[in-house]
């Protein structure tokens, strides 16, 4: 990478993105469609890559880091039990 000409910057960005994404996982969550608070929580926890409506529920596939998605899972499960 050249700091003077910028040569190699695009390759560096691509490699950094690959390394970051390598540490990510995708998880699926199903929540009642009226629970927009939980949908918002999932958007905050990672990147929603798919969302489908299913008979009063929403199924969201979320890509993110394991710890963040585990915390989101715990919050969603606790909210649905309450």
PDB file of N, CA, C and O in Angstrom:
ATOM      1  N   UNK A   1       0.852  -1.180   0.000  1.00  0.00           N
ATOM      2  CA  UNK A   1       0.000   0.000   0.000  1.00  0.00           C
ATOM      3  C   UNK A   1       0.893   1.237   0.000  1.00  0.00           C
ATOM      4  O   UNK A   1       1.836   1.324   0.777  1.00  0.00           O
ATOM      5  N   UNK A   2       0.539   2.159  -0.850  1.00  0.00           N
ATOM      6  CA  UNK A   2       1.298   3.397  -0.915  1.00  0.00           C
ATOM      7  C   UNK A   2       0.479   4.525  -0.305  1.00  0.00           C
ATOM      8  O   UNK A   2      -0.635   4.804  -0.745  1.00  0.00           O
ATOM      9  N   UNK A   3       1.025   5.158   0.718  1.00  0.00           N
ATOM     10  CA  UNK A   3       0.381   6.313   1.316  1.00  0.00           C
ATOM     11  C   UNK A   3       0.465   7.525   0.411  1.00  0.00           C
ATOM     12  O   UNK A   3      -0.339   8.446   0.514  1.00  0.00           O
ATOM     13  N   UNK A   4       1.399   7.517  -0.477  1.00  0.00           N
ATOM     14  CA  UNK A   4       1.593   8.662  -1.368  1.00  0.00           C
ATOM     15  C   UNK A   4       0.656   8.599  -2.579  1.00  0.00           C
ATOM     16  O   UNK A   4       0.018   9.581  -2.911  1.00  0.00           O
ATOM     17  N   UNK A   5       0.558   7.429  -3.200  1.00  0.00           N
ATOM     18  CA  UNK A   5      -0.249   7.315  -4.423  1.00  0.00           C
ATOM     19  C   UNK A   5      -1.601   6.661  -4.187  1.00  0.00           C
ATOM     20  O   UNK A   5      -2.491   6.751  -5.023  1.00  0.00           O
ATOM     21  N   UNK A   6      -1.749   5.983  -3.057  1.00  0.00           N
ATOM     22  CA  UNK A   6      -3.004   5.270  -2.796  1.00  0.00           C
ATOM     23  C   UNK A   6      -3.047   3.894  -3.444  1.00  0.00           C
ATOM     24  O   UNK A   6      -4.038   3.174  -3.318  1.00  0.00           O
ATOM     25  N   UNK A   7      -1.976   3.528  -4.115  1.00  0.00           N
ATOM     26  CA  UNK A   7      -1.925   2.218  -4.767  1.00  0.00           C
ATOM     27  C   UNK A   7      -2.078   1.113  -3.722  1.00  0.00           C
ATOM     28  O   UNK A   7      -1.426   1.126  -2.682  1.00  0.00           O
ATOM     29  N   UNK A   8      -2.951   0.161  -4.000  1.00  0.00           N
ATOM     30  CA  UNK A   8      -3.160  -0.971  -3.101  1.00  0.00           C
ATOM     31  C   UNK A   8      -4.245  -0.759  -2.062  1.00  0.00           C
ATOM     32  O   UNK A   8      -4.574  -1.678  -1.311  1.00  0.00           O
ATOM     33  N   UNK A   9      -4.833   0.427  -2.005  1.00  0.00           N
ATOM     34  CA  UNK A   9      -5.868   0.723  -0.993  1.00  0.00           C
ATOM     35  C   UNK A   9      -7.090  -0.182  -1.185  1.00  0.00           C
ATOM     36  O   UNK A   9      -7.622  -0.723  -0.217  1.00  0.00           O
ATOM     37  N   UNK A  10      -7.538  -0.339  -2.416  1.00  0.00           N
ATOM     38  CA  UNK A  10      -8.730  -1.156  -2.673  1.00  0.00           C
ATOM     39  C   UNK A  10      -8.491  -2.613  -2.258  1.00  0.00           C
ATOM     40  O   UNK A  10      -9.368  -3.246  -1.678  1.00  0.00           O
ATOM     41  N   UNK A  11      -7.315  -3.128  -2.528  1.00  0.00           N
ATOM     42  CA  UNK A  11      -6.991  -4.493  -2.133  1.00  0.00           C
ATOM     43  C   UNK A  11      -6.958  -4.618  -0.609  1.00  0.00           C
ATOM     44  O   UNK A  11      -7.410  -5.601  -0.036  1.00  0.00           O
ATOM     45  N   UNK A  12      -6.417  -3.599   0.048  1.00  0.00           N
ATOM     46  CA  UNK A  12      -6.373  -3.595   1.513  1.00  0.00           C
ATOM     47  C   UNK A  12      -7.783  -3.566   2.091  1.00  0.00           C
ATOM     48  O   UNK A  12      -8.094  -4.329   3.011  1.00  0.00           O
ATOM     49  N   UNK A  13      -8.646  -2.724   1.543  1.00  0.00           N
ATOM     50  CA  UNK A  13     -10.034  -2.656   2.013  1.00  0.00           C
ATOM     51  C   UNK A  13     -10.733  -4.000   1.845  1.00  0.00           C
ATOM     52  O   UNK A  13     -11.436  -4.462   2.738  1.00  0.00           O
ATOM     53  N   UNK A  14     -10.537  -4.619   0.692  1.00  0.00           N
ATOM     54  CA  UNK A  14     -11.165  -5.911   0.421  1.00  0.00           C
ATOM     55  C   UNK A  14     -10.680  -6.973   1.400  1.00  0.00           C
ATOM     56  O   UNK A  14     -11.472  -7.776   1.914  1.00  0.00           O
ATOM     57  N   UNK A  15      -9.398  -6.972   1.701  1.00  0.00           N
ATOM     58  CA  UNK A  15      -8.838  -7.955   2.643  1.00  0.00           C
ATOM     59  C   UNK A  15      -9.349  -7.710   4.059  1.00  0.00           C
ATOM     60  O   UNK A  15      -9.681  -8.648   4.782  1.00  0.00           O
ATOM     61  N   UNK A  16      -9.414  -6.459   4.466  1.00  0.00           N
ATOM     62  CA  UNK A  16      -9.942  -6.137   5.799  1.00  0.00           C
ATOM     63  C   UNK A  16     -11.397  -6.563   5.921  1.00  0.00           C
ATOM     64  O   UNK A  16     -11.812  -7.136   6.938  1.00  0.00           O
ATOM     65  N   UNK A  17     -12.195  -6.294   4.902  1.00  0.00           N
ATOM     66  CA  UNK A  17     -13.595  -6.697   4.911  1.00  0.00           C
ATOM     67  C   UNK A  17     -13.720  -8.215   4.993  1.00  0.00           C
ATOM     68  O   UNK A  17     -14.531  -8.745   5.756  1.00  0.00           O
ATOM     69  N   UNK A  18     -12.907  -8.925   4.247  1.00  0.00           N
ATOM     70  CA  UNK A  18     -12.921 -10.396   4.281  1.00  0.00           C
ATOM     71  C   UNK A  18     -12.601 -10.915   5.683  1.00  0.00           C
ATOM     72  O   UNK A  18     -13.261 -11.813   6.191  1.00  0.00           O
ATOM     73  N   UNK A  19     -11.604 -10.309   6.324  1.00  0.00           N
ATOM     74  CA  UNK A  19     -11.225 -10.739   7.667  1.00  0.00           C
ATOM     75  C   UNK A  19     -12.322 -10.451   8.689  1.00  0.00           C
ATOM     76  O   UNK A  19     -12.589 -11.271   9.569  1.00  0.00           O
ATOM     77  N   UNK A  20     -12.958  -9.307   8.578  1.00  0.00           N
ATOM     78  CA  UNK A  20     -14.048  -8.964   9.503  1.00  0.00           C
ATOM     79  C   UNK A  20     -15.215  -9.921   9.298  1.00  0.00           C
ATOM     80  O   UNK A  20     -15.762 -10.473  10.256  1.00  0.00           O
ATOM     81  N   UNK A  21     -15.609 -10.134   8.053  1.00  0.00           N
ATOM     82  CA  UNK A  21     -16.747 -11.003   7.769  1.00  0.00           C
ATOM     83  C   UNK A  21     -16.473 -12.453   8.139  1.00  0.00           C
ATOM     84  O   UNK A  21     -17.397 -13.207   8.449  1.00  0.00           O
ATOM     85  N   UNK A  22     -15.214 -12.850   8.155  1.00  0.00           N
ATOM     86  CA  UNK A  22     -14.847 -14.223   8.530  1.00  0.00           C
ATOM     87  C   UNK A  22     -15.260 -14.525   9.968  1.00  0.00           C
ATOM     88  O   UNK A  22     -15.591 -15.656  10.307  1.00  0.00           O
ATOM     89  N   UNK A  23     -15.271 -13.505  10.815  1.00  0.00           N
ATOM     90  CA  UNK A  23     -15.653 -13.678  12.210  1.00  0.00           C
ATOM     91  C   UNK A  23     -17.141 -13.555  12.465  1.00  0.00           C
ATOM     92  O   UNK A  23     -17.586 -13.613  13.608  1.00  0.00           O
ATOM     93  N   UNK A  24     -17.930 -13.412  11.404  1.00  0.00           N
ATOM     94  CA  UNK A  24     -19.374 -13.231  11.565  1.00  0.00           C
ATOM     95  C   UNK A  24     -20.126 -14.532  11.326  1.00  0.00           C
ATOM     96  O   UNK A  24     -19.639 -15.433  10.648  1.00  0.00           O
ATOM     97  N   UNK A  25     -21.325 -14.594  11.894  1.00  0.00           N
ATOM     98  CA  UNK A  25     -22.213 -15.735  11.694  1.00  0.00           C
ATOM     99  C   UNK A  25     -23.588 -15.198  11.308  1.00  0.00           C
ATOM    100  O   UNK A  25     -23.880 -14.023  11.494  1.00  0.00           O
ATOM    101  N   UNK A  26     -24.436 -16.073  10.803  1.00  0.00           N
ATOM    102  CA  UNK A  26     -25.814 -15.706  10.486  1.00  0.00           C
ATOM    103  C   UNK A  26     -26.743 -16.534  11.355  1.00  0.00           C
ATOM    104  O   UNK A  26     -26.568 -17.748  11.481  1.00  0.00           O
ATOM    105  N   UNK A  27     -27.693 -15.869  11.975  1.00  0.00           N
ATOM    106  CA  UNK A  27     -28.673 -16.522  12.833  1.00  0.00           C
ATOM    107  C   UNK A  27     -30.075 -16.110  12.387  1.00  0.00           C
ATOM    108  O   UNK A  27     -30.277 -15.013  11.856  1.00  0.00           O
ATOM    109  N   UNK A  28     -31.050 -16.984  12.626  1.00  0.00           N
ATOM    110  CA  UNK A  28     -32.438 -16.710  12.263  1.00  0.00           C
ATOM    111  C   UNK A  28     -33.254 -16.484  13.526  1.00  0.00           C
ATOM    112  O   UNK A  28     -33.133 -17.235  14.500  1.00  0.00           O
ATOM    113  N   UNK A  29     -34.070 -15.440  13.504  1.00  0.00           N
ATOM    114  CA  UNK A  29     -34.943 -15.076  14.621  1.00  0.00           C
ATOM    115  C   UNK A  29     -36.375 -14.995  14.099  1.00  0.00           C
ATOM    116  O   UNK A  29     -36.603 -14.507  12.986  1.00  0.00           O
ATOM    117  N   UNK A  30     -37.329 -15.448  14.905  1.00  0.00           N
ATOM    118  CA  UNK A  30     -38.744 -15.309  14.564  1.00  0.00           C
ATOM    119  C   UNK A  30     -39.418 -14.552  15.691  1.00  0.00           C
ATOM    120  O   UNK A  30     -39.318 -14.951  16.858  1.00  0.00           O
ATOM    121  N   UNK A  31     -40.083 -13.449  15.338  1.00  0.00           N
ATOM    122  CA  UNK A  31     -40.731 -12.598  16.333  1.00  0.00           C
ATOM    123  C   UNK A  31     -42.130 -12.235  15.845  1.00  0.00           C
ATOM    124  O   UNK A  31     -42.392 -12.226  14.641  1.00  0.00           O
ATOM    125  N   UNK A  32     -43.053 -11.939  16.776  1.00  0.00           N
ATOM    126  CA  UNK A  32     -44.374 -11.472  16.359  1.00  0.00           C
ATOM    127  C   UNK A  32     -44.235 -10.179  15.557  1.00  0.00           C
ATOM    128  O   UNK A  32     -43.434  -9.307  15.902  1.00  0.00           O
ATOM    129  N   UNK A  33     -45.027 -10.050  14.484  1.00  0.00           N
ATOM    130  CA  UNK A  33     -44.855  -8.889  13.607  1.00  0.00           C
ATOM    131  C   UNK A  33     -45.167  -7.562  14.289  1.00  0.00           C
ATOM    132  O   UNK A  33     -44.655  -6.521  13.877  1.00  0.00           O
ATOM    133  N   UNK A  34     -45.941  -7.576  15.368  1.00  0.00           N
ATOM    134  CA  UNK A  34     -46.247  -6.329  16.074  1.00  0.00           C
ATOM    135  C   UNK A  34     -45.130  -5.915  17.030  1.00  0.00           C
ATOM    136  O   UNK A  34     -45.133  -4.806  17.539  1.00  0.00           O
ATOM    137  N   UNK A  35     -44.128  -6.764  17.256  1.00  0.00           N
ATOM    138  CA  UNK A  35     -43.030  -6.460  18.178  1.00  0.00           C
ATOM    139  C   UNK A  35     -41.892  -5.756  17.434  1.00  0.00           C
ATOM    140  O   UNK A  35     -40.797  -6.289  17.257  1.00  0.00           O
ATOM    141  N   UNK A  36     -42.185  -4.535  17.029  1.00  0.00           N
ATOM    142  CA  UNK A  36     -41.179  -3.761  16.301  1.00  0.00           C
ATOM    143  C   UNK A  36     -39.979  -3.421  17.175  1.00  0.00           C
ATOM    144  O   UNK A  36     -38.887  -3.171  16.658  1.00  0.00           O
ATOM    145  N   UNK A  37     -40.164  -3.439  18.494  1.00  0.00           N
ATOM    146  CA  UNK A  37     -39.028  -3.224  19.391  1.00  0.00           C
ATOM    147  C   UNK A  37     -37.989  -4.327  19.215  1.00  0.00           C
ATOM    148  O   UNK A  37     -36.784  -4.067  19.217  1.00  0.00           O
ATOM    149  N   UNK A  38     -38.459  -5.555  19.008  1.00  0.00           N
ATOM    150  CA  UNK A  38     -37.530  -6.674  18.817  1.00  0.00           C
ATOM    151  C   UNK A  38     -36.887  -6.623  17.427  1.00  0.00           C
ATOM    152  O   UNK A  38     -35.707  -6.955  17.264  1.00  0.00           O
ATOM    153  N   UNK A  39     -37.653  -6.184  16.437  1.00  0.00           N
ATOM    154  CA  UNK A  39     -37.094  -6.020  15.094  1.00  0.00           C
ATOM    155  C   UNK A  39     -35.977  -4.973  15.141  1.00  0.00           C
ATOM    156  O   UNK A  39     -34.899  -5.173  14.581  1.00  0.00           O
ATOM    157  N   UNK A  40     -36.227  -3.888  15.852  1.00  0.00           N
ATOM    158  CA  UNK A  40     -35.220  -2.835  15.995  1.00  0.00           C
ATOM    159  C   UNK A  40     -33.981  -3.364  16.715  1.00  0.00           C
ATOM    160  O   UNK A  40     -32.845  -3.083  16.316  1.00  0.00           O
ATOM    161  N   UNK A  41     -34.191  -4.141  17.754  1.00  0.00           N
ATOM    162  CA  UNK A  41     -33.081  -4.736  18.502  1.00  0.00           C
ATOM    163  C   UNK A  41     -32.211  -5.593  17.576  1.00  0.00           C
ATOM    164  O   UNK A  41     -30.985  -5.538  17.640  1.00  0.00           O
ATOM    165  N   UNK A  42     -32.844  -6.356  16.698  1.00  0.00           N
ATOM    166  CA  UNK A  42     -32.096  -7.216  15.781  1.00  0.00           C
ATOM    167  C   UNK A  42     -31.331  -6.398  14.743  1.00  0.00           C
ATOM    168  O   UNK A  42     -30.207  -6.746  14.372  1.00  0.00           O
ATOM    169  N   UNK A  43     -31.920  -5.295  14.306  1.00  0.00           N
ATOM    170  CA  UNK A  43     -31.198  -4.413  13.379  1.00  0.00           C
ATOM    171  C   UNK A  43     -29.976  -3.817  14.067  1.00  0.00           C
ATOM    172  O   UNK A  43     -28.939  -3.614  13.434  1.00  0.00           O
ATOM    173  N   UNK A  44     -30.086  -3.548  15.351  1.00  0.00           N
ATOM    174  CA  UNK A  44     -28.955  -3.000  16.102  1.00  0.00           C
ATOM    175  C   UNK A  44     -27.872  -4.054  16.355  1.00  0.00           C
ATOM    176  O   UNK A  44     -26.696  -3.725  16.468  1.00  0.00           O
ATOM    177  N   UNK A  45     -28.278  -5.321  16.453  1.00  0.00           N
ATOM    178  CA  UNK A  45     -27.337  -6.397  16.777  1.00  0.00           C
ATOM    179  C   UNK A  45     -26.466  -6.813  15.600  1.00  0.00           C
ATOM    180  O   UNK A  45     -25.385  -7.361  15.789  1.00  0.00           O
ATOM    181  N   UNK A  46     -26.933  -6.562  14.403  1.00  0.00           N
ATOM    182  CA  UNK A  46     -26.183  -6.978  13.227  1.00  0.00           C
ATOM    183  C   UNK A  46     -26.830  -6.441  11.971  1.00  0.00           C
ATOM    184  O   UNK A  46     -27.573  -5.464  12.012  1.00  0.00           O
ATOM    185  N   UNK A  47     -26.563  -7.112  10.863  1.00  0.00           N
ATOM    186  CA  UNK A  47     -27.121  -6.693   9.577  1.00  0.00           C
ATOM    187  C   UNK A  47     -28.222  -7.676   9.195  1.00  0.00           C
ATOM    188  O   UNK A  47     -27.970  -8.875   9.033  1.00  0.00           O
ATOM    189  N   UNK A  48     -29.449  -7.179   9.075  1.00  0.00           N
ATOM    190  CA  UNK A  48     -30.562  -8.030   8.659  1.00  0.00           C
ATOM    191  C   UNK A  48     -30.402  -8.271   7.163  1.00  0.00           C
ATOM    192  O   UNK A  48     -30.455  -7.344   6.367  1.00  0.00           O
ATOM    193  N   UNK A  49     -30.186  -9.538   6.807  1.00  0.00           N
ATOM    194  CA  UNK A  49     -29.937  -9.871   5.407  1.00  0.00           C
ATOM    195  C   UNK A  49     -31.174 -10.418   4.726  1.00  0.00           C
ATOM    196  O   UNK A  49     -31.238 -10.496   3.495  1.00  0.00           O
ATOM    197  N   UNK A  50     -32.184 -10.781   5.534  1.00  0.00           N
ATOM    198  CA  UNK A  50     -33.440 -11.267   4.970  1.00  0.00           C
ATOM    199  C   UNK A  50     -34.536 -11.089   6.000  1.00  0.00           C
ATOM    200  O   UNK A  50     -34.306 -11.290   7.196  1.00  0.00           O
ATOM    201  N   UNK A  51     -35.721 -10.730   5.511  1.00  0.00           N
ATOM    202  CA  UNK A  51     -36.878 -10.587   6.400  1.00  0.00           C
ATOM    203  C   UNK A  51     -38.097 -11.078   5.643  1.00  0.00           C
ATOM    204  O   UNK A  51     -38.349 -10.647   4.525  1.00  0.00           O
ATOM    205  N   UNK A  52     -38.846 -12.014   6.267  1.00  0.00           N
ATOM    206  CA  UNK A  52     -40.041 -12.576   5.643  1.00  0.00           C
ATOM    207  C   UNK A  52     -41.201 -12.509   6.622  1.00  0.00           C
ATOM    208  O   UNK A  52     -41.026 -12.767   7.819  1.00  0.00           O
ATOM    209  N   UNK A  53     -42.376 -12.209   6.105  1.00  0.00           N
ATOM    210  CA  UNK A  53     -43.592 -12.237   6.908  1.00  0.00           C
ATOM    211  C   UNK A  53     -44.196 -13.634   6.813  1.00  0.00           C
ATOM    212  O   UNK A  53     -44.311 -14.201   5.731  1.00  0.00           O
ATOM    213  N   UNK A  54     -44.569 -14.191   7.988  1.00  0.00           N
ATOM    214  CA  UNK A  54     -45.146 -15.539   8.055  1.00  0.00           C
ATOM    215  C   UNK A  54     -46.316 -15.570   9.032  1.00  0.00           C
ATOM    216  O   UNK A  54     -46.098 -15.671  10.235  1.00  0.00           O
ATOM    217  N   UNK A  55     -47.529 -15.432   8.560  1.00  0.00           N
ATOM    218  CA  UNK A  55     -48.732 -15.578   9.390  1.00  0.00           C
ATOM    219  C   UNK A  55     -48.613 -14.888  10.743  1.00  0.00           C
ATOM    220  O   UNK A  55     -48.614 -15.531  11.793  1.00  0.00           O
ATOM    221  N   UNK A  56     -48.472 -13.591  10.735  1.00  0.00           N
ATOM    222  CA  UNK A  56     -48.407 -12.834  11.980  1.00  0.00           C
ATOM    223  C   UNK A  56     -47.039 -12.773  12.636  1.00  0.00           C
ATOM    224  O   UNK A  56     -46.895 -12.224  13.720  1.00  0.00           O
ATOM    225  N   UNK A  57     -46.063 -13.357  11.990  1.00  0.00           N
ATOM    226  CA  UNK A  57     -44.699 -13.333  12.536  1.00  0.00           C
ATOM    227  C   UNK A  57     -43.732 -12.843  11.473  1.00  0.00           C
ATOM    228  O   UNK A  57     -44.032 -12.846  10.285  1.00  0.00           O
ATOM    229  N   UNK A  58     -42.581 -12.409  11.930  1.00  0.00           N
ATOM    230  CA  UNK A  58     -41.504 -12.030  11.025  1.00  0.00           C
ATOM    231  C   UNK A  58     -40.318 -12.940  11.280  1.00  0.00           C
ATOM    232  O   UNK A  58     -39.955 -13.180  12.430  1.00  0.00           O
ATOM    233  N   UNK A  59     -39.751 -13.456  10.216  1.00  0.00           N
ATOM    234  CA  UNK A  59     -38.528 -14.254  10.327  1.00  0.00           C
ATOM    235  C   UNK A  59     -37.404 -13.414   9.746  1.00  0.00           C
ATOM    236  O   UNK A  59     -37.464 -12.997   8.599  1.00  0.00           O
ATOM    237  N   UNK A  60     -36.403 -13.167  10.578  1.00  0.00           N
ATOM    238  CA  UNK A  60     -35.274 -12.335  10.170  1.00  0.00           C
ATOM    239  C   UNK A  60     -33.991 -13.140  10.237  1.00  0.00           C
ATOM    240  O   UNK A  60     -33.732 -13.818  11.227  1.00  0.00           O
ATOM    241  N   UNK A  61     -33.209 -13.062   9.171  1.00  0.00           N
ATOM    242  CA  UNK A  61     -31.858 -13.626   9.169  1.00  0.00           C
ATOM    243  C   UNK A  61     -30.921 -12.462   9.409  1.00  0.00           C
ATOM    244  O   UNK A  61     -30.953 -11.464   8.682  1.00  0.00           O
ATOM    245  N   UNK A  62     -30.095 -12.604  10.428  1.00  0.00           N
ATOM    246  CA  UNK A  62     -29.217 -11.520  10.853  1.00  0.00           C
ATOM    247  C   UNK A  62     -27.770 -12.005  10.835  1.00  0.00           C
ATOM    248  O   UNK A  62     -27.464 -13.068  11.389  1.00  0.00           O
ATOM    249  N   UNK A  63     -26.903 -11.235  10.209  1.00  0.00           N
ATOM    250  CA  UNK A  63     -25.473 -11.538  10.184  1.00  0.00           C
ATOM    251  C   UNK A  63     -24.767 -10.569  11.122  1.00  0.00           C
ATOM    252  O   UNK A  63     -25.009  -9.366  11.086  1.00  0.00           O
ATOM    253  N   UNK A  64     -23.923 -11.125  11.989  1.00  0.00           N
ATOM    254  CA  UNK A  64     -23.191 -10.296  12.937  1.00  0.00           C
ATOM    255  C   UNK A  64     -22.178 -11.128  13.696  1.00  0.00           C
ATOM    256  O   UNK A  64     -21.923 -12.285  13.368  1.00  0.00           O
ATOM    257  N   UNK A  65     -21.631 -10.531  14.730  1.00  0.00           N
ATOM    258  CA  UNK A  65     -20.663 -11.241  15.558  1.00  0.00           C
ATOM    259  C   UNK A  65     -21.392 -12.105  16.585  1.00  0.00           C
ATOM    260  O   UNK A  65     -22.444 -11.712  17.108  1.00  0.00           O
ATOM    261  N   UNK A  66     -20.843 -13.272  16.873  1.00  0.00           N
ATOM    262  CA  UNK A  66     -21.481 -14.239  17.775  1.00  0.00           C
ATOM    263  C   UNK A  66     -21.927 -13.634  19.101  1.00  0.00           C
ATOM    264  O   UNK A  66     -23.066 -13.857  19.516  1.00  0.00           O
ATOM    265  N   UNK A  67     -21.079 -12.880  19.800  1.00  0.00           N
ATOM    266  CA  UNK A  67     -21.507 -12.344  21.096  1.00  0.00           C
ATOM    267  C   UNK A  67     -22.718 -11.407  20.981  1.00  0.00           C
ATOM    268  O   UNK A  67     -23.641 -11.482  21.804  1.00  0.00           O
ATOM    269  N   UNK A  68     -22.735 -10.568  19.970  1.00  0.00           N
ATOM    270  CA  UNK A  68     -23.850  -9.630  19.796  1.00  0.00           C
ATOM    271  C   UNK A  68     -25.143 -10.376  19.479  1.00  0.00           C
ATOM    272  O   UNK A  68     -26.214 -10.046  20.009  1.00  0.00           O
ATOM    273  N   UNK A  69     -25.049 -11.402  18.649  1.00  0.00           N
ATOM    274  CA  UNK A  69     -26.244 -12.163  18.303  1.00  0.00           C
ATOM    275  C   UNK A  69     -26.703 -13.034  19.464  1.00  0.00           C
ATOM    276  O   UNK A  69     -27.910 -13.251  19.645  1.00  0.00           O
ATOM    277  N   UNK A  70     -25.785 -13.501  20.291  1.00  0.00           N
ATOM    278  CA  UNK A  70     -26.163 -14.267  21.483  1.00  0.00           C
ATOM    279  C   UNK A  70     -26.905 -13.367  22.473  1.00  0.00           C
ATOM    280  O   UNK A  70     -27.908 -13.784  23.072  1.00  0.00           O
ATOM    281  N   UNK A  71     -26.429 -12.137  22.638  1.00  0.00           N
ATOM    282  CA  UNK A  71     -27.129 -11.188  23.516  1.00  0.00           C
ATOM    283  C   UNK A  71     -28.516 -10.867  22.959  1.00  0.00           C
ATOM    284  O   UNK A  71     -29.501 -10.813  23.700  1.00  0.00           O
ATOM    285  N   UNK A  72     -28.608 -10.702  21.654  1.00  0.00           N
ATOM    286  CA  UNK A  72     -29.900 -10.431  21.021  1.00  0.00           C
ATOM    287  C   UNK A  72     -30.840 -11.611  21.223  1.00  0.00           C
ATOM    288  O   UNK A  72     -32.020 -11.430  21.538  1.00  0.00           O
ATOM    289  N   UNK A  73     -30.325 -12.832  21.071  1.00  0.00           N
ATOM    290  CA  UNK A  73     -31.148 -14.035  21.272  1.00  0.00           C
ATOM    291  C   UNK A  73     -31.695 -14.070  22.692  1.00  0.00           C
ATOM    292  O   UNK A  73     -32.870 -14.330  22.912  1.00  0.00           O
ATOM    293  N   UNK A  74     -30.858 -13.789  23.666  1.00  0.00           N
ATOM    294  CA  UNK A  74     -31.292 -13.799  25.067  1.00  0.00           C
ATOM    295  C   UNK A  74     -32.373 -12.744  25.309  1.00  0.00           C
ATOM    296  O   UNK A  74     -33.368 -13.012  25.992  1.00  0.00           O
ATOM    297  N   UNK A  75     -32.195 -11.558  24.749  1.00  0.00           N
ATOM    298  CA  UNK A  75     -33.186 -10.487  24.926  1.00  0.00           C
ATOM    299  C   UNK A  75     -34.500 -10.830  24.238  1.00  0.00           C
ATOM    300  O   UNK A  75     -35.580 -10.592  24.791  1.00  0.00           O
ATOM    301  N   UNK A  76     -34.431 -11.375  23.041  1.00  0.00           N
ATOM    302  CA  UNK A  76     -35.646 -11.758  22.319  1.00  0.00           C
ATOM    303  C   UNK A  76     -36.380 -12.858  23.082  1.00  0.00           C
ATOM    304  O   UNK A  76     -37.590 -12.779  23.297  1.00  0.00           O
ATOM    305  N   UNK A  77     -35.648 -13.882  23.509  1.00  0.00           N
ATOM    306  CA  UNK A  77     -36.267 -14.984  24.250  1.00  0.00           C
ATOM    307  C   UNK A  77     -36.909 -14.480  25.543  1.00  0.00           C
ATOM    308  O   UNK A  77     -38.039 -14.867  25.862  1.00  0.00           O
ATOM    309  N   UNK A  78     -36.233 -13.608  26.267  1.00  0.00           N
ATOM    310  CA  UNK A  78     -36.772 -13.071  27.516  1.00  0.00           C
ATOM    311  C   UNK A  78     -38.018 -12.232  27.244  1.00  0.00           C
ATOM    312  O   UNK A  78     -39.015 -12.333  27.972  1.00  0.00           O
ATOM    313  N   UNK A  79     -37.999 -11.426  26.197  1.00  0.00           N
ATOM    314  CA  UNK A  79     -39.143 -10.577  25.875  1.00  0.00           C
ATOM    315  C   UNK A  79     -40.350 -11.411  25.467  1.00  0.00           C
ATOM    316  O   UNK A  79     -41.494 -11.066  25.793  1.00  0.00           O
ATOM    317  N   UNK A  80     -40.119 -12.505  24.777  1.00  0.00           N
ATOM    318  CA  UNK A  80     -41.232 -13.349  24.319  1.00  0.00           C
ATOM    319  C   UNK A  80     -41.813 -14.181  25.459  1.00  0.00           C
ATOM    320  O   UNK A  80     -42.978 -14.566  25.393  1.00  0.00           O
ATOM    321  N   UNK A  81     -41.028 -14.441  26.494  1.00  0.00           N
ATOM    322  CA  UNK A  81     -41.519 -15.182  27.663  1.00  0.00           C
ATOM    323  C   UNK A  81     -42.295 -14.301  28.620  1.00  0.00           C
ATOM    324  O   UNK A  81     -43.113 -14.790  29.391  1.00  0.00           O
ATOM    325  N   UNK A  82     -42.013 -13.001  28.571  1.00  0.00           N
ATOM    326  CA  UNK A  82     -42.655 -12.066  29.520  1.00  0.00           C
ATOM    327  C   UNK A  82     -44.113 -11.847  29.200  1.00  0.00           C
ATOM    328  O   UNK A  82     -44.625 -12.054  28.203  1.00  0.00           O
TER     329      UNK A  82
END
